[in-house]
Amino acid sequence: MNASTTTALRRGIDRVTGSSLGPYQSALLRIGLSFVWVGYLLREWPERHELYGPNAPWGWSLARELTADNHAFTVLMWSDGRWWFEAVYALAVVSGVLLMLGWRTRTMSVLFMLGVLGLQNRSVFVGDGGDNVVHLMSMYMVLTRCGRVWSLDARRAARRAREGAAPGRDTTGVVLWAVCGTALAAAQVLADPALSWTEHGPLPGIGWAAALWGLWGVHGLWWVVCRHAPGEPRTVLDVLAHLAHNAALLVIMAEVCLIYATAGWYKIQGSRWQDGTALYYPMHIDYFSPWPALSHALASDGTVVMLLSYGTVIAQTAFPFTLLNRRVKNVLLPVMMAEHVGIAVLMGLPFFSLAMIVTDAVFLPTSFLRRLGTAAGRLTGRMTARLTGRLPGRAVPVAGGTSGTDGAGEAAGDRPRTSTPVGGP
């Protein structure tokens, strides 16, 4: 191994272990997925009892029998009471909103995951492909440091950095950590079926009890180290956190590539996709035609149907390979997003399309996202100034930094000065 290769390898290792890559991409994933989930839950609020609750056609006893067979995790199987369902549904909405805002993102990401798994695994026949995306990404996101920018956590860290404040007691974090531990202990004792330590968990050999208690313990350890051992122990925890974040982000990207690759190659094997007529048929299904006149107008032109059918297959099959070239990838990404916008409009699947657009956004360039954040900060500042009567030229703080300076939040996020047990990095 020559000197240049050794230098490049060392530089790569330093980058992976010394920083959490893609802070803007992971923040956009956090905001987008929580928005999709909260929007879906609020839209279905009037029908929540028929979808996931006591009035669902897929009854509680049937769901319990299925989960006993496939070992899917859902807290709704702990009780068939209406009060328990209402509490879980409300917690899913609240945790999604707080995660979107970036308040105590570590804790909210775990609660968000529990809400997603609890509702989706209760009624497995409800939803579309978008719920599978949210299901997977909610588990991966627990390991990411998705609150480094564009979050209330980042703004709090940036404010403390500007003021030069030393790490405080963080009473809110301690109380939240204690409440979560108490709730988990109660679930460990009272839950039926009981949480397993070694079976039927998120990973082979790791049960949900081990996973949840492990996350709870790591949050407590982080607070202790930040407050009482900020030297080398803190550095070691930072390195481990960087590795976990970067590995999770890599898995998320690989998952998106796998989704498109499998979808594209399965389409290639279908005769209707081979002759270019596949999209003609869903455009004539009433269930997938919210705008029948528009769907029928497009389907009446054979050339348009053929181009859309072949274009869909080509784009999905080629997407993983375009990542090898940045320019080609940046051209195909808007095409993929436009495809999902078309699906949302023509087939009436807005939440599926939005979930896929959010996951596609993981591949957006950082420079573009920084400009997007700056523009959003300026817009927020102007709106806030109008509402509060402030002068237009006065800076208004936004999540992740000050208005027009989103790099401040990222810089503060590299080494937060607040010691938080549950909302930390």
Short mmCIF file of C-alpha atoms in Angstrom, two decimals:
data_model
loop_
_atom_site.label_atom_id
_atom_site.label_comp_id
_atom_site.label_asym_id
_atom_site.label_seq_id
_atom_site.Cartn_x
_atom_site.Cartn_y
_atom_site.Cartn_z
CA MET A 1 0.00 0.00 0.00
CA ASN A 2 1.61 3.26 -1.14
CA ALA A 3 1.75 6.52 0.79
CA SER A 4 -1.11 8.20 -1.10
CA THR A 5 -3.44 5.27 -0.49
CA THR A 6 -2.53 5.22 3.19
CA THR A 7 -3.17 8.94 3.47
CA ALA A 8 -6.54 8.67 1.74
CA LEU A 9 -7.53 5.75 3.95
CA ARG A 10 -6.53 7.62 7.09
CA ARG A 11 -8.40 10.68 5.93
CA GLY A 12 -11.52 8.60 5.28
CA ILE A 13 -11.36 6.96 8.70
CA ASP A 14 -10.90 10.33 10.37
CA ARG A 15 -13.91 11.70 8.54
CA VAL A 16 -16.17 8.77 9.42
CA THR A 17 -15.15 8.68 13.08
CA GLY A 18 -14.74 12.43 13.56
CA SER A 19 -18.03 13.80 12.21
CA SER A 20 -21.65 12.88 11.57
CA LEU A 21 -22.01 13.04 7.80
CA GLY A 22 -25.06 14.41 6.03
CA PRO A 23 -26.48 16.57 8.87
CA TYR A 24 -28.85 18.39 6.51
CA GLN A 25 -29.95 15.22 4.76
CA SER A 26 -30.72 13.46 8.05
CA ALA A 27 -32.55 16.55 9.34
CA LEU A 28 -34.67 16.68 6.19
CA LEU A 29 -35.44 12.97 6.61
CA ARG A 30 -36.53 13.61 10.20
CA ILE A 31 -38.78 16.52 9.28
CA GLY A 32 -40.23 14.87 6.20
CA LEU A 33 -41.03 11.46 7.68
CA SER A 34 -42.59 12.90 10.82
CA PHE A 35 -44.66 15.28 8.66
CA VAL A 36 -45.88 12.37 6.55
CA TRP A 37 -46.79 10.30 9.60
CA VAL A 38 -48.51 13.11 11.50
CA GLY A 39 -50.39 14.20 8.39
CA TYR A 40 -51.63 10.66 7.83
CA LEU A 41 -52.73 10.22 11.45
CA LEU A 42 -54.58 13.55 11.47
CA ARG A 43 -56.29 12.81 8.17
CA GLU A 44 -57.49 9.46 9.52
CA TRP A 45 -58.45 10.83 12.92
CA PRO A 46 -62.23 10.46 12.37
CA GLU A 47 -61.76 6.85 11.21
CA ARG A 48 -59.00 5.86 13.65
CA HIS A 49 -61.21 3.41 15.53
CA GLU A 50 -62.10 1.57 12.32
CA LEU A 51 -58.49 1.48 11.12
CA TYR A 52 -56.49 0.59 14.21
CA GLY A 53 -58.89 0.69 17.14
CA PRO A 54 -61.58 -1.42 18.77
CA ASN A 55 -63.98 -1.11 15.81
CA ALA A 56 -61.52 -2.34 13.20
CA PRO A 57 -62.66 -5.23 10.97
CA TRP A 58 -59.31 -6.83 11.74
CA GLY A 59 -60.23 -7.31 15.38
CA TRP A 60 -57.98 -7.26 18.40
CA SER A 61 -58.13 -11.05 18.84
CA LEU A 62 -57.16 -11.59 15.19
CA ALA A 63 -54.30 -9.11 15.50
CA ARG A 64 -53.09 -10.80 18.68
CA GLU A 65 -53.15 -14.18 16.96
CA LEU A 66 -51.19 -12.82 13.99
CA THR A 67 -48.56 -11.06 16.10
CA ALA A 68 -48.13 -14.19 18.19
CA ASP A 69 -47.23 -15.98 14.96
CA ASN A 70 -45.06 -13.38 13.20
CA HIS A 71 -43.77 -11.73 16.42
CA ALA A 72 -44.39 -8.20 15.13
CA PHE A 73 -43.98 -5.63 17.89
CA THR A 74 -46.97 -3.46 18.79
CA VAL A 75 -47.87 -1.88 22.10
CA LEU A 76 -51.57 -2.02 21.15
CA MET A 77 -51.53 -5.73 21.93
CA TRP A 78 -50.92 -5.02 25.62
CA SER A 79 -54.55 -4.05 26.13
CA ASP A 80 -57.77 -3.99 24.13
CA GLY A 81 -59.18 -1.05 26.08
CA ARG A 82 -60.34 2.06 24.25
CA TRP A 83 -58.40 4.31 26.63
CA TRP A 84 -55.15 2.52 25.79
CA PHE A 85 -55.73 2.90 22.06
CA GLU A 86 -56.50 6.61 22.44
CA ALA A 87 -53.35 7.12 24.51
CA VAL A 88 -51.14 5.34 21.96
CA TYR A 89 -52.67 7.21 19.03
CA ALA A 90 -52.26 10.57 20.79
CA LEU A 91 -48.66 9.72 21.74
CA ALA A 92 -47.92 8.86 18.10
CA VAL A 93 -49.19 12.27 16.99
CA VAL A 94 -47.42 14.24 19.73
CA SER A 95 -44.09 12.44 19.30
CA GLY A 96 -44.29 13.01 15.54
CA VAL A 97 -44.86 16.74 15.97
CA LEU A 98 -42.04 17.10 18.51
CA LEU A 99 -39.68 15.10 16.31
CA MET A 100 -40.56 17.34 13.38
CA LEU A 101 -39.65 20.37 15.48
CA GLY A 102 -36.49 18.69 16.70
CA TRP A 103 -37.22 18.83 20.43
CA ARG A 104 -35.26 16.15 22.32
CA THR A 105 -34.75 14.30 19.09
CA ARG A 106 -33.14 11.22 20.65
CA THR A 107 -36.15 10.51 22.85
CA MET A 108 -38.72 11.56 20.27
CA SER A 109 -37.16 9.34 17.59
CA VAL A 110 -37.64 6.31 19.86
CA LEU A 111 -41.23 7.27 20.74
CA PHE A 112 -41.89 7.98 17.06
CA MET A 113 -40.68 4.48 16.18
CA LEU A 114 -42.86 2.91 18.88
CA GLY A 115 -45.90 4.81 17.59
CA VAL A 116 -45.27 3.74 13.98
CA LEU A 117 -44.73 0.09 14.88
CA GLY A 118 -47.61 0.07 17.36
CA LEU A 119 -50.21 1.27 14.85
CA GLN A 120 -48.95 -0.33 11.65
CA ASN A 121 -48.44 -3.80 13.17
CA ARG A 122 -51.90 -3.63 14.74
CA SER A 123 -53.62 -3.63 11.33
CA VAL A 124 -51.26 -4.96 8.68
CA PHE A 125 -53.83 -4.70 5.88
CA VAL A 126 -54.18 -0.92 6.18
CA GLY A 127 -51.98 1.42 4.19
CA ASP A 128 -49.94 1.37 1.01
CA GLY A 129 -46.27 1.20 0.07
CA GLY A 130 -45.60 4.46 1.89
CA ASP A 131 -46.27 2.91 5.29
CA ASN A 132 -43.54 0.33 4.62
CA VAL A 133 -41.07 3.15 3.95
CA VAL A 134 -42.02 4.98 7.15
CA HIS A 135 -41.88 1.67 9.04
CA LEU A 136 -38.28 0.97 8.01
CA MET A 137 -36.97 4.52 8.22
CA SER A 138 -38.42 5.05 11.70
CA MET A 139 -36.16 2.28 13.01
CA TYR A 140 -33.07 3.44 11.15
CA MET A 141 -33.61 7.04 12.25
CA VAL A 142 -33.24 6.11 15.93
CA LEU A 143 -29.50 5.63 15.33
CA THR A 144 -28.98 8.88 13.42
CA ARG A 145 -28.09 12.26 14.86
CA CYS A 146 -30.93 13.89 12.98
CA GLY A 147 -31.22 16.93 15.22
CA ARG A 148 -27.87 18.54 14.43
CA VAL A 149 -29.43 21.27 12.29
CA TRP A 150 -32.92 22.66 11.65
CA SER A 151 -34.12 21.70 15.12
CA LEU A 152 -34.92 23.20 18.49
CA ASP A 153 -32.07 21.14 19.93
CA ALA A 154 -29.62 22.75 17.50
CA ARG A 155 -30.95 26.22 18.24
CA ARG A 156 -30.60 25.61 21.98
CA ALA A 157 -27.02 24.40 21.51
CA ALA A 158 -26.17 27.38 19.29
CA ARG A 159 -27.62 29.82 21.81
CA ARG A 160 -25.58 28.32 24.64
CA ALA A 161 -22.46 28.42 22.46
CA ARG A 162 -22.98 32.13 21.69
CA GLU A 163 -23.53 32.90 25.36
CA GLY A 164 -20.55 30.78 26.41
CA ALA A 165 -22.69 29.02 28.98
CA ALA A 166 -21.34 25.96 30.76
CA PRO A 167 -23.34 22.70 30.68
CA GLY A 168 -26.26 22.99 33.08
CA ARG A 169 -28.29 20.46 34.98
CA ASP A 170 -30.83 20.08 32.19
CA THR A 171 -33.77 19.38 34.47
CA THR A 172 -36.11 18.80 31.53
CA GLY A 173 -33.87 16.08 30.12
CA VAL A 174 -33.47 14.36 33.48
CA VAL A 175 -37.22 14.35 34.13
CA LEU A 176 -37.97 13.05 30.64
CA TRP A 177 -35.35 10.33 31.03
CA ALA A 178 -36.81 9.29 34.40
CA VAL A 179 -40.37 9.24 33.05
CA CYS A 180 -39.33 7.07 30.09
CA GLY A 181 -37.48 4.69 32.42
CA THR A 182 -40.48 4.39 34.71
CA ALA A 183 -42.81 3.72 31.78
CA LEU A 184 -40.44 1.11 30.38
CA ALA A 185 -40.17 -0.61 33.77
CA ALA A 186 -43.96 -0.71 34.05
CA ALA A 187 -44.21 -2.17 30.56
CA GLN A 188 -41.57 -4.75 31.41
CA VAL A 189 -43.63 -5.94 34.38
CA LEU A 190 -47.20 -5.53 33.12
CA ALA A 191 -46.99 -6.05 29.35
CA ASP A 192 -48.62 -9.16 27.92
CA PRO A 193 -46.88 -10.59 26.00
CA ALA A 194 -43.82 -9.60 28.01
CA LEU A 195 -40.89 -7.88 26.34
CA SER A 196 -38.23 -10.43 25.44
CA TRP A 197 -34.51 -9.88 26.06
CA THR A 198 -33.11 -12.21 23.41
CA GLU A 199 -35.88 -13.05 20.94
CA HIS A 200 -38.21 -11.38 18.47
CA GLY A 201 -36.49 -8.01 18.53
CA PRO A 202 -35.16 -5.56 15.96
CA LEU A 203 -31.98 -7.64 15.49
CA PRO A 204 -31.26 -11.37 15.81
CA GLY A 205 -30.48 -12.23 19.41
CA ILE A 206 -31.60 -8.82 20.69
CA GLY A 207 -35.15 -8.61 22.02
CA TRP A 208 -37.16 -5.41 22.38
CA ALA A 209 -36.44 -5.30 26.10
CA ALA A 210 -32.68 -5.30 25.48
CA ALA A 211 -33.00 -2.73 22.68
CA LEU A 212 -35.17 -0.26 24.61
CA TRP A 213 -33.30 -0.60 27.89
CA GLY A 214 -30.05 -0.27 25.97
CA LEU A 215 -31.15 3.00 24.40
CA TRP A 216 -32.35 4.27 27.77
CA GLY A 217 -29.04 3.34 29.40
CA VAL A 218 -26.97 4.96 26.65
CA HIS A 219 -28.86 8.22 27.07
CA GLY A 220 -28.16 8.17 30.79
CA LEU A 221 -24.50 7.32 30.22
CA TRP A 222 -24.19 10.22 27.78
CA TRP A 223 -25.48 12.65 30.40
CA VAL A 224 -23.14 11.33 33.09
CA VAL A 225 -20.09 11.51 30.82
CA CYS A 226 -20.93 15.00 29.52
CA ARG A 227 -21.38 16.33 33.03
CA HIS A 228 -18.66 14.53 34.98
CA ALA A 229 -16.12 13.25 32.43
CA PRO A 230 -15.98 15.66 29.47
CA GLY A 231 -12.48 14.63 28.39
CA GLU A 232 -11.46 11.36 26.78
CA PRO A 233 -14.65 9.43 27.74
CA ARG A 234 -16.71 12.08 25.93
CA THR A 235 -14.44 11.78 22.90
CA VAL A 236 -14.95 8.01 22.81
CA LEU A 237 -18.73 8.39 22.99
CA ASP A 238 -18.58 10.99 20.22
CA VAL A 239 -16.69 8.57 17.98
CA LEU A 240 -19.21 5.79 18.65
CA ALA A 241 -22.10 8.17 17.98
CA HIS A 242 -20.52 9.28 14.69
CA LEU A 243 -20.04 5.66 13.63
CA ALA A 244 -23.63 4.73 14.48
CA HIS A 245 -25.01 7.75 12.63
CA ASN A 246 -22.90 7.22 9.52
CA ALA A 247 -23.68 3.49 9.41
CA ALA A 248 -27.43 4.16 9.76
CA LEU A 249 -27.31 6.82 7.03
CA LEU A 250 -25.51 4.38 4.74
CA VAL A 251 -28.18 1.75 5.41
CA ILE A 252 -30.92 4.28 4.62
CA MET A 253 -29.29 5.09 1.28
CA ALA A 254 -28.82 1.42 0.49
CA GLU A 255 -32.48 0.79 1.35
CA VAL A 256 -33.65 3.47 -1.07
CA CYS A 257 -31.47 1.99 -3.83
CA LEU A 258 -32.84 -1.48 -3.05
CA ILE A 259 -36.43 -0.23 -3.27
CA TYR A 260 -35.91 1.26 -6.71
CA ALA A 261 -33.76 -1.59 -8.00
CA THR A 262 -36.23 -4.31 -7.03
CA ALA A 263 -39.20 -2.27 -8.31
CA GLY A 264 -37.47 -1.66 -11.64
CA TRP A 265 -36.30 -5.22 -12.21
CA TYR A 266 -39.66 -6.72 -11.28
CA LYS A 267 -41.31 -4.41 -13.79
CA ILE A 268 -38.90 -5.51 -16.49
CA GLN A 269 -40.15 -9.08 -16.09
CA GLY A 270 -43.79 -8.09 -16.64
CA SER A 271 -45.20 -8.39 -20.15
CA ARG A 272 -47.31 -5.23 -19.78
CA TRP A 273 -44.23 -3.19 -18.90
CA GLN A 274 -42.33 -4.76 -21.78
CA ASP A 275 -44.92 -3.70 -24.34
CA GLY A 276 -45.37 -0.26 -22.73
CA THR A 277 -49.04 -0.55 -21.75
CA ALA A 278 -48.73 -1.13 -17.98
CA LEU A 279 -49.85 2.33 -16.89
CA TYR A 280 -52.99 2.15 -19.04
CA TYR A 281 -54.73 -0.20 -16.61
CA PRO A 282 -54.37 1.59 -13.23
CA MET A 283 -55.54 4.78 -14.91
CA HIS A 284 -58.90 3.07 -15.50
CA ILE A 285 -59.35 1.75 -11.96
CA ASP A 286 -61.83 3.94 -10.08
CA TYR A 287 -60.08 3.39 -6.74
CA PHE A 288 -56.86 4.86 -8.14
CA SER A 289 -58.46 7.65 -10.17
CA PRO A 290 -59.22 10.70 -8.03
CA TRP A 291 -59.32 12.77 -11.24
CA PRO A 292 -60.97 10.41 -13.79
CA ALA A 293 -61.05 12.97 -16.58
CA LEU A 294 -57.31 13.61 -16.31
CA SER A 295 -56.44 9.92 -16.03
CA HIS A 296 -58.59 8.98 -19.02
CA ALA A 297 -57.19 11.83 -21.09
CA LEU A 298 -53.62 10.62 -20.51
CA ALA A 299 -54.56 6.97 -21.01
CA SER A 300 -56.24 7.77 -24.34
CA ASP A 301 -52.88 8.66 -25.89
CA GLY A 302 -50.89 5.49 -26.54
CA THR A 303 -47.63 7.36 -27.07
CA VAL A 304 -47.89 9.07 -23.68
CA VAL A 305 -48.68 5.77 -21.94
CA MET A 306 -45.73 4.07 -23.62
CA LEU A 307 -43.30 6.88 -22.75
CA LEU A 308 -44.46 6.98 -19.13
CA SER A 309 -44.25 3.20 -18.79
CA TYR A 310 -40.78 2.89 -20.28
CA GLY A 311 -39.58 6.03 -18.51
CA THR A 312 -40.66 4.64 -15.13
CA VAL A 313 -38.79 1.39 -15.66
CA ILE A 314 -35.65 3.11 -16.95
CA ALA A 315 -35.55 5.66 -14.12
CA GLN A 316 -36.08 3.10 -11.35
CA THR A 317 -33.61 0.59 -12.76
CA ALA A 318 -30.92 3.18 -13.44
CA PHE A 319 -31.23 5.11 -10.19
CA PRO A 320 -28.72 3.08 -8.09
CA PHE A 321 -26.12 3.36 -10.86
CA THR A 322 -26.50 7.12 -11.23
CA LEU A 323 -25.07 7.56 -7.73
CA LEU A 324 -21.66 6.87 -9.27
CA ASN A 325 -21.87 10.19 -11.11
CA ARG A 326 -22.93 13.28 -9.19
CA ARG A 327 -24.16 15.25 -12.19
CA VAL A 328 -26.29 12.42 -13.55
CA LYS A 329 -27.68 11.76 -10.08
CA ASN A 330 -28.64 15.41 -9.62
CA VAL A 331 -30.50 15.29 -12.94
CA LEU A 332 -32.35 12.04 -12.23
CA LEU A 333 -33.40 13.00 -8.69
CA PRO A 334 -35.88 15.68 -9.85
CA VAL A 335 -37.20 13.17 -12.39
CA MET A 336 -37.86 10.62 -9.64
CA MET A 337 -39.53 13.23 -7.48
CA ALA A 338 -41.67 14.39 -10.41
CA GLU A 339 -42.69 10.77 -10.95
CA HIS A 340 -43.96 10.55 -7.38
CA VAL A 341 -45.81 13.84 -7.73
CA GLY A 342 -47.53 12.32 -10.76
CA ILE A 343 -48.44 9.22 -8.72
CA ALA A 344 -49.88 11.41 -5.98
CA VAL A 345 -52.06 13.34 -8.44
CA LEU A 346 -53.09 10.62 -10.86
CA MET A 347 -53.47 7.69 -8.45
CA GLY A 348 -54.47 9.47 -5.26
CA LEU A 349 -51.54 8.24 -3.14
CA PRO A 350 -50.22 11.46 -1.58
CA PHE A 351 -48.61 9.98 1.54
CA PHE A 352 -46.87 7.20 -0.36
CA SER A 353 -45.50 9.73 -2.84
CA LEU A 354 -44.43 12.16 -0.12
CA ALA A 355 -42.66 9.39 1.81
CA MET A 356 -40.70 8.41 -1.29
CA ILE A 357 -39.84 12.03 -2.09
CA VAL A 358 -38.51 12.45 1.45
CA THR A 359 -36.29 9.38 1.15
CA ASP A 360 -35.09 10.55 -2.27
CA ALA A 361 -34.07 13.83 -0.63
CA VAL A 362 -31.33 11.98 1.28
CA PHE A 363 -29.30 12.16 -1.95
CA LEU A 364 -29.74 15.91 -2.47
CA PRO A 365 -26.50 17.96 -2.46
CA THR A 366 -25.56 19.63 0.82
CA SER A 367 -25.01 22.97 -0.92
CA PHE A 368 -28.59 22.95 -2.19
CA LEU A 369 -29.97 22.06 1.23
CA ARG A 370 -27.96 24.83 2.86
CA ARG A 371 -29.38 27.36 0.41
CA LEU A 372 -32.83 25.92 1.04
CA GLY A 373 -32.34 26.33 4.78
CA THR A 374 -31.13 29.90 4.35
CA ALA A 375 -34.14 30.76 2.20
CA ALA A 376 -36.50 29.13 4.70
CA GLY A 377 -34.84 31.05 7.53
CA ARG A 378 -35.26 34.37 5.73
CA LEU A 379 -38.89 33.59 4.94
CA THR A 380 -39.53 32.62 8.55
CA GLY A 381 -37.82 35.79 9.73
CA ARG A 382 -39.97 37.99 7.52
CA MET A 383 -43.16 36.23 8.60
CA THR A 384 -42.19 36.51 12.26
CA ALA A 385 -41.33 40.18 11.80
CA ARG A 386 -44.72 40.88 10.31
CA LEU A 387 -46.55 39.01 13.05
CA THR A 388 -44.62 40.60 15.91
CA GLY A 389 -44.19 44.06 14.41
CA ARG A 390 -40.39 43.89 14.39
CA LEU A 391 -38.27 45.83 11.94
CA PRO A 392 -37.62 43.90 8.71
CA GLY A 393 -33.86 44.14 9.07
CA ARG A 394 -33.70 42.63 12.53
CA ALA A 395 -32.31 39.10 12.73
CA VAL A 396 -34.77 36.46 13.87
CA PRO A 397 -33.43 33.17 15.26
CA VAL A 398 -34.39 30.04 13.41
CA ALA A 399 -33.79 26.38 14.08
CA GLY A 400 -30.16 25.47 13.55
CA GLY A 401 -28.73 28.99 13.84
CA THR A 402 -29.63 32.60 13.12
CA SER A 403 -31.58 33.81 10.14
CA GLY A 404 -29.53 33.50 7.01
CA THR A 405 -26.74 31.53 8.80
CA ASP A 406 -27.56 27.86 8.98
CA GLY A 407 -23.90 26.94 9.37
CA ALA A 408 -23.95 28.12 12.98
CA GLY A 409 -26.28 25.32 13.95
CA GLU A 410 -24.06 22.75 12.27
CA ALA A 411 -20.95 24.06 13.96
CA ALA A 412 -22.66 23.95 17.32
CA GLY A 413 -23.99 20.50 16.53
CA ASP A 414 -20.49 19.09 16.03
CA ARG A 415 -19.87 19.40 19.74
CA PRO A 416 -23.01 20.35 21.70
CA ARG A 417 -22.39 22.00 25.03
CA THR A 418 -25.61 20.97 26.64
CA SER A 419 -25.58 17.77 28.65
CA THR A 420 -28.83 15.99 27.95
CA PRO A 421 -29.65 12.42 28.88
CA VAL A 422 -32.46 11.91 26.39
CA GLY A 423 -32.39 14.77 23.92
CA GLY A 424 -28.67 14.74 23.32
CA PRO A 425 -26.75 14.22 20.11
#
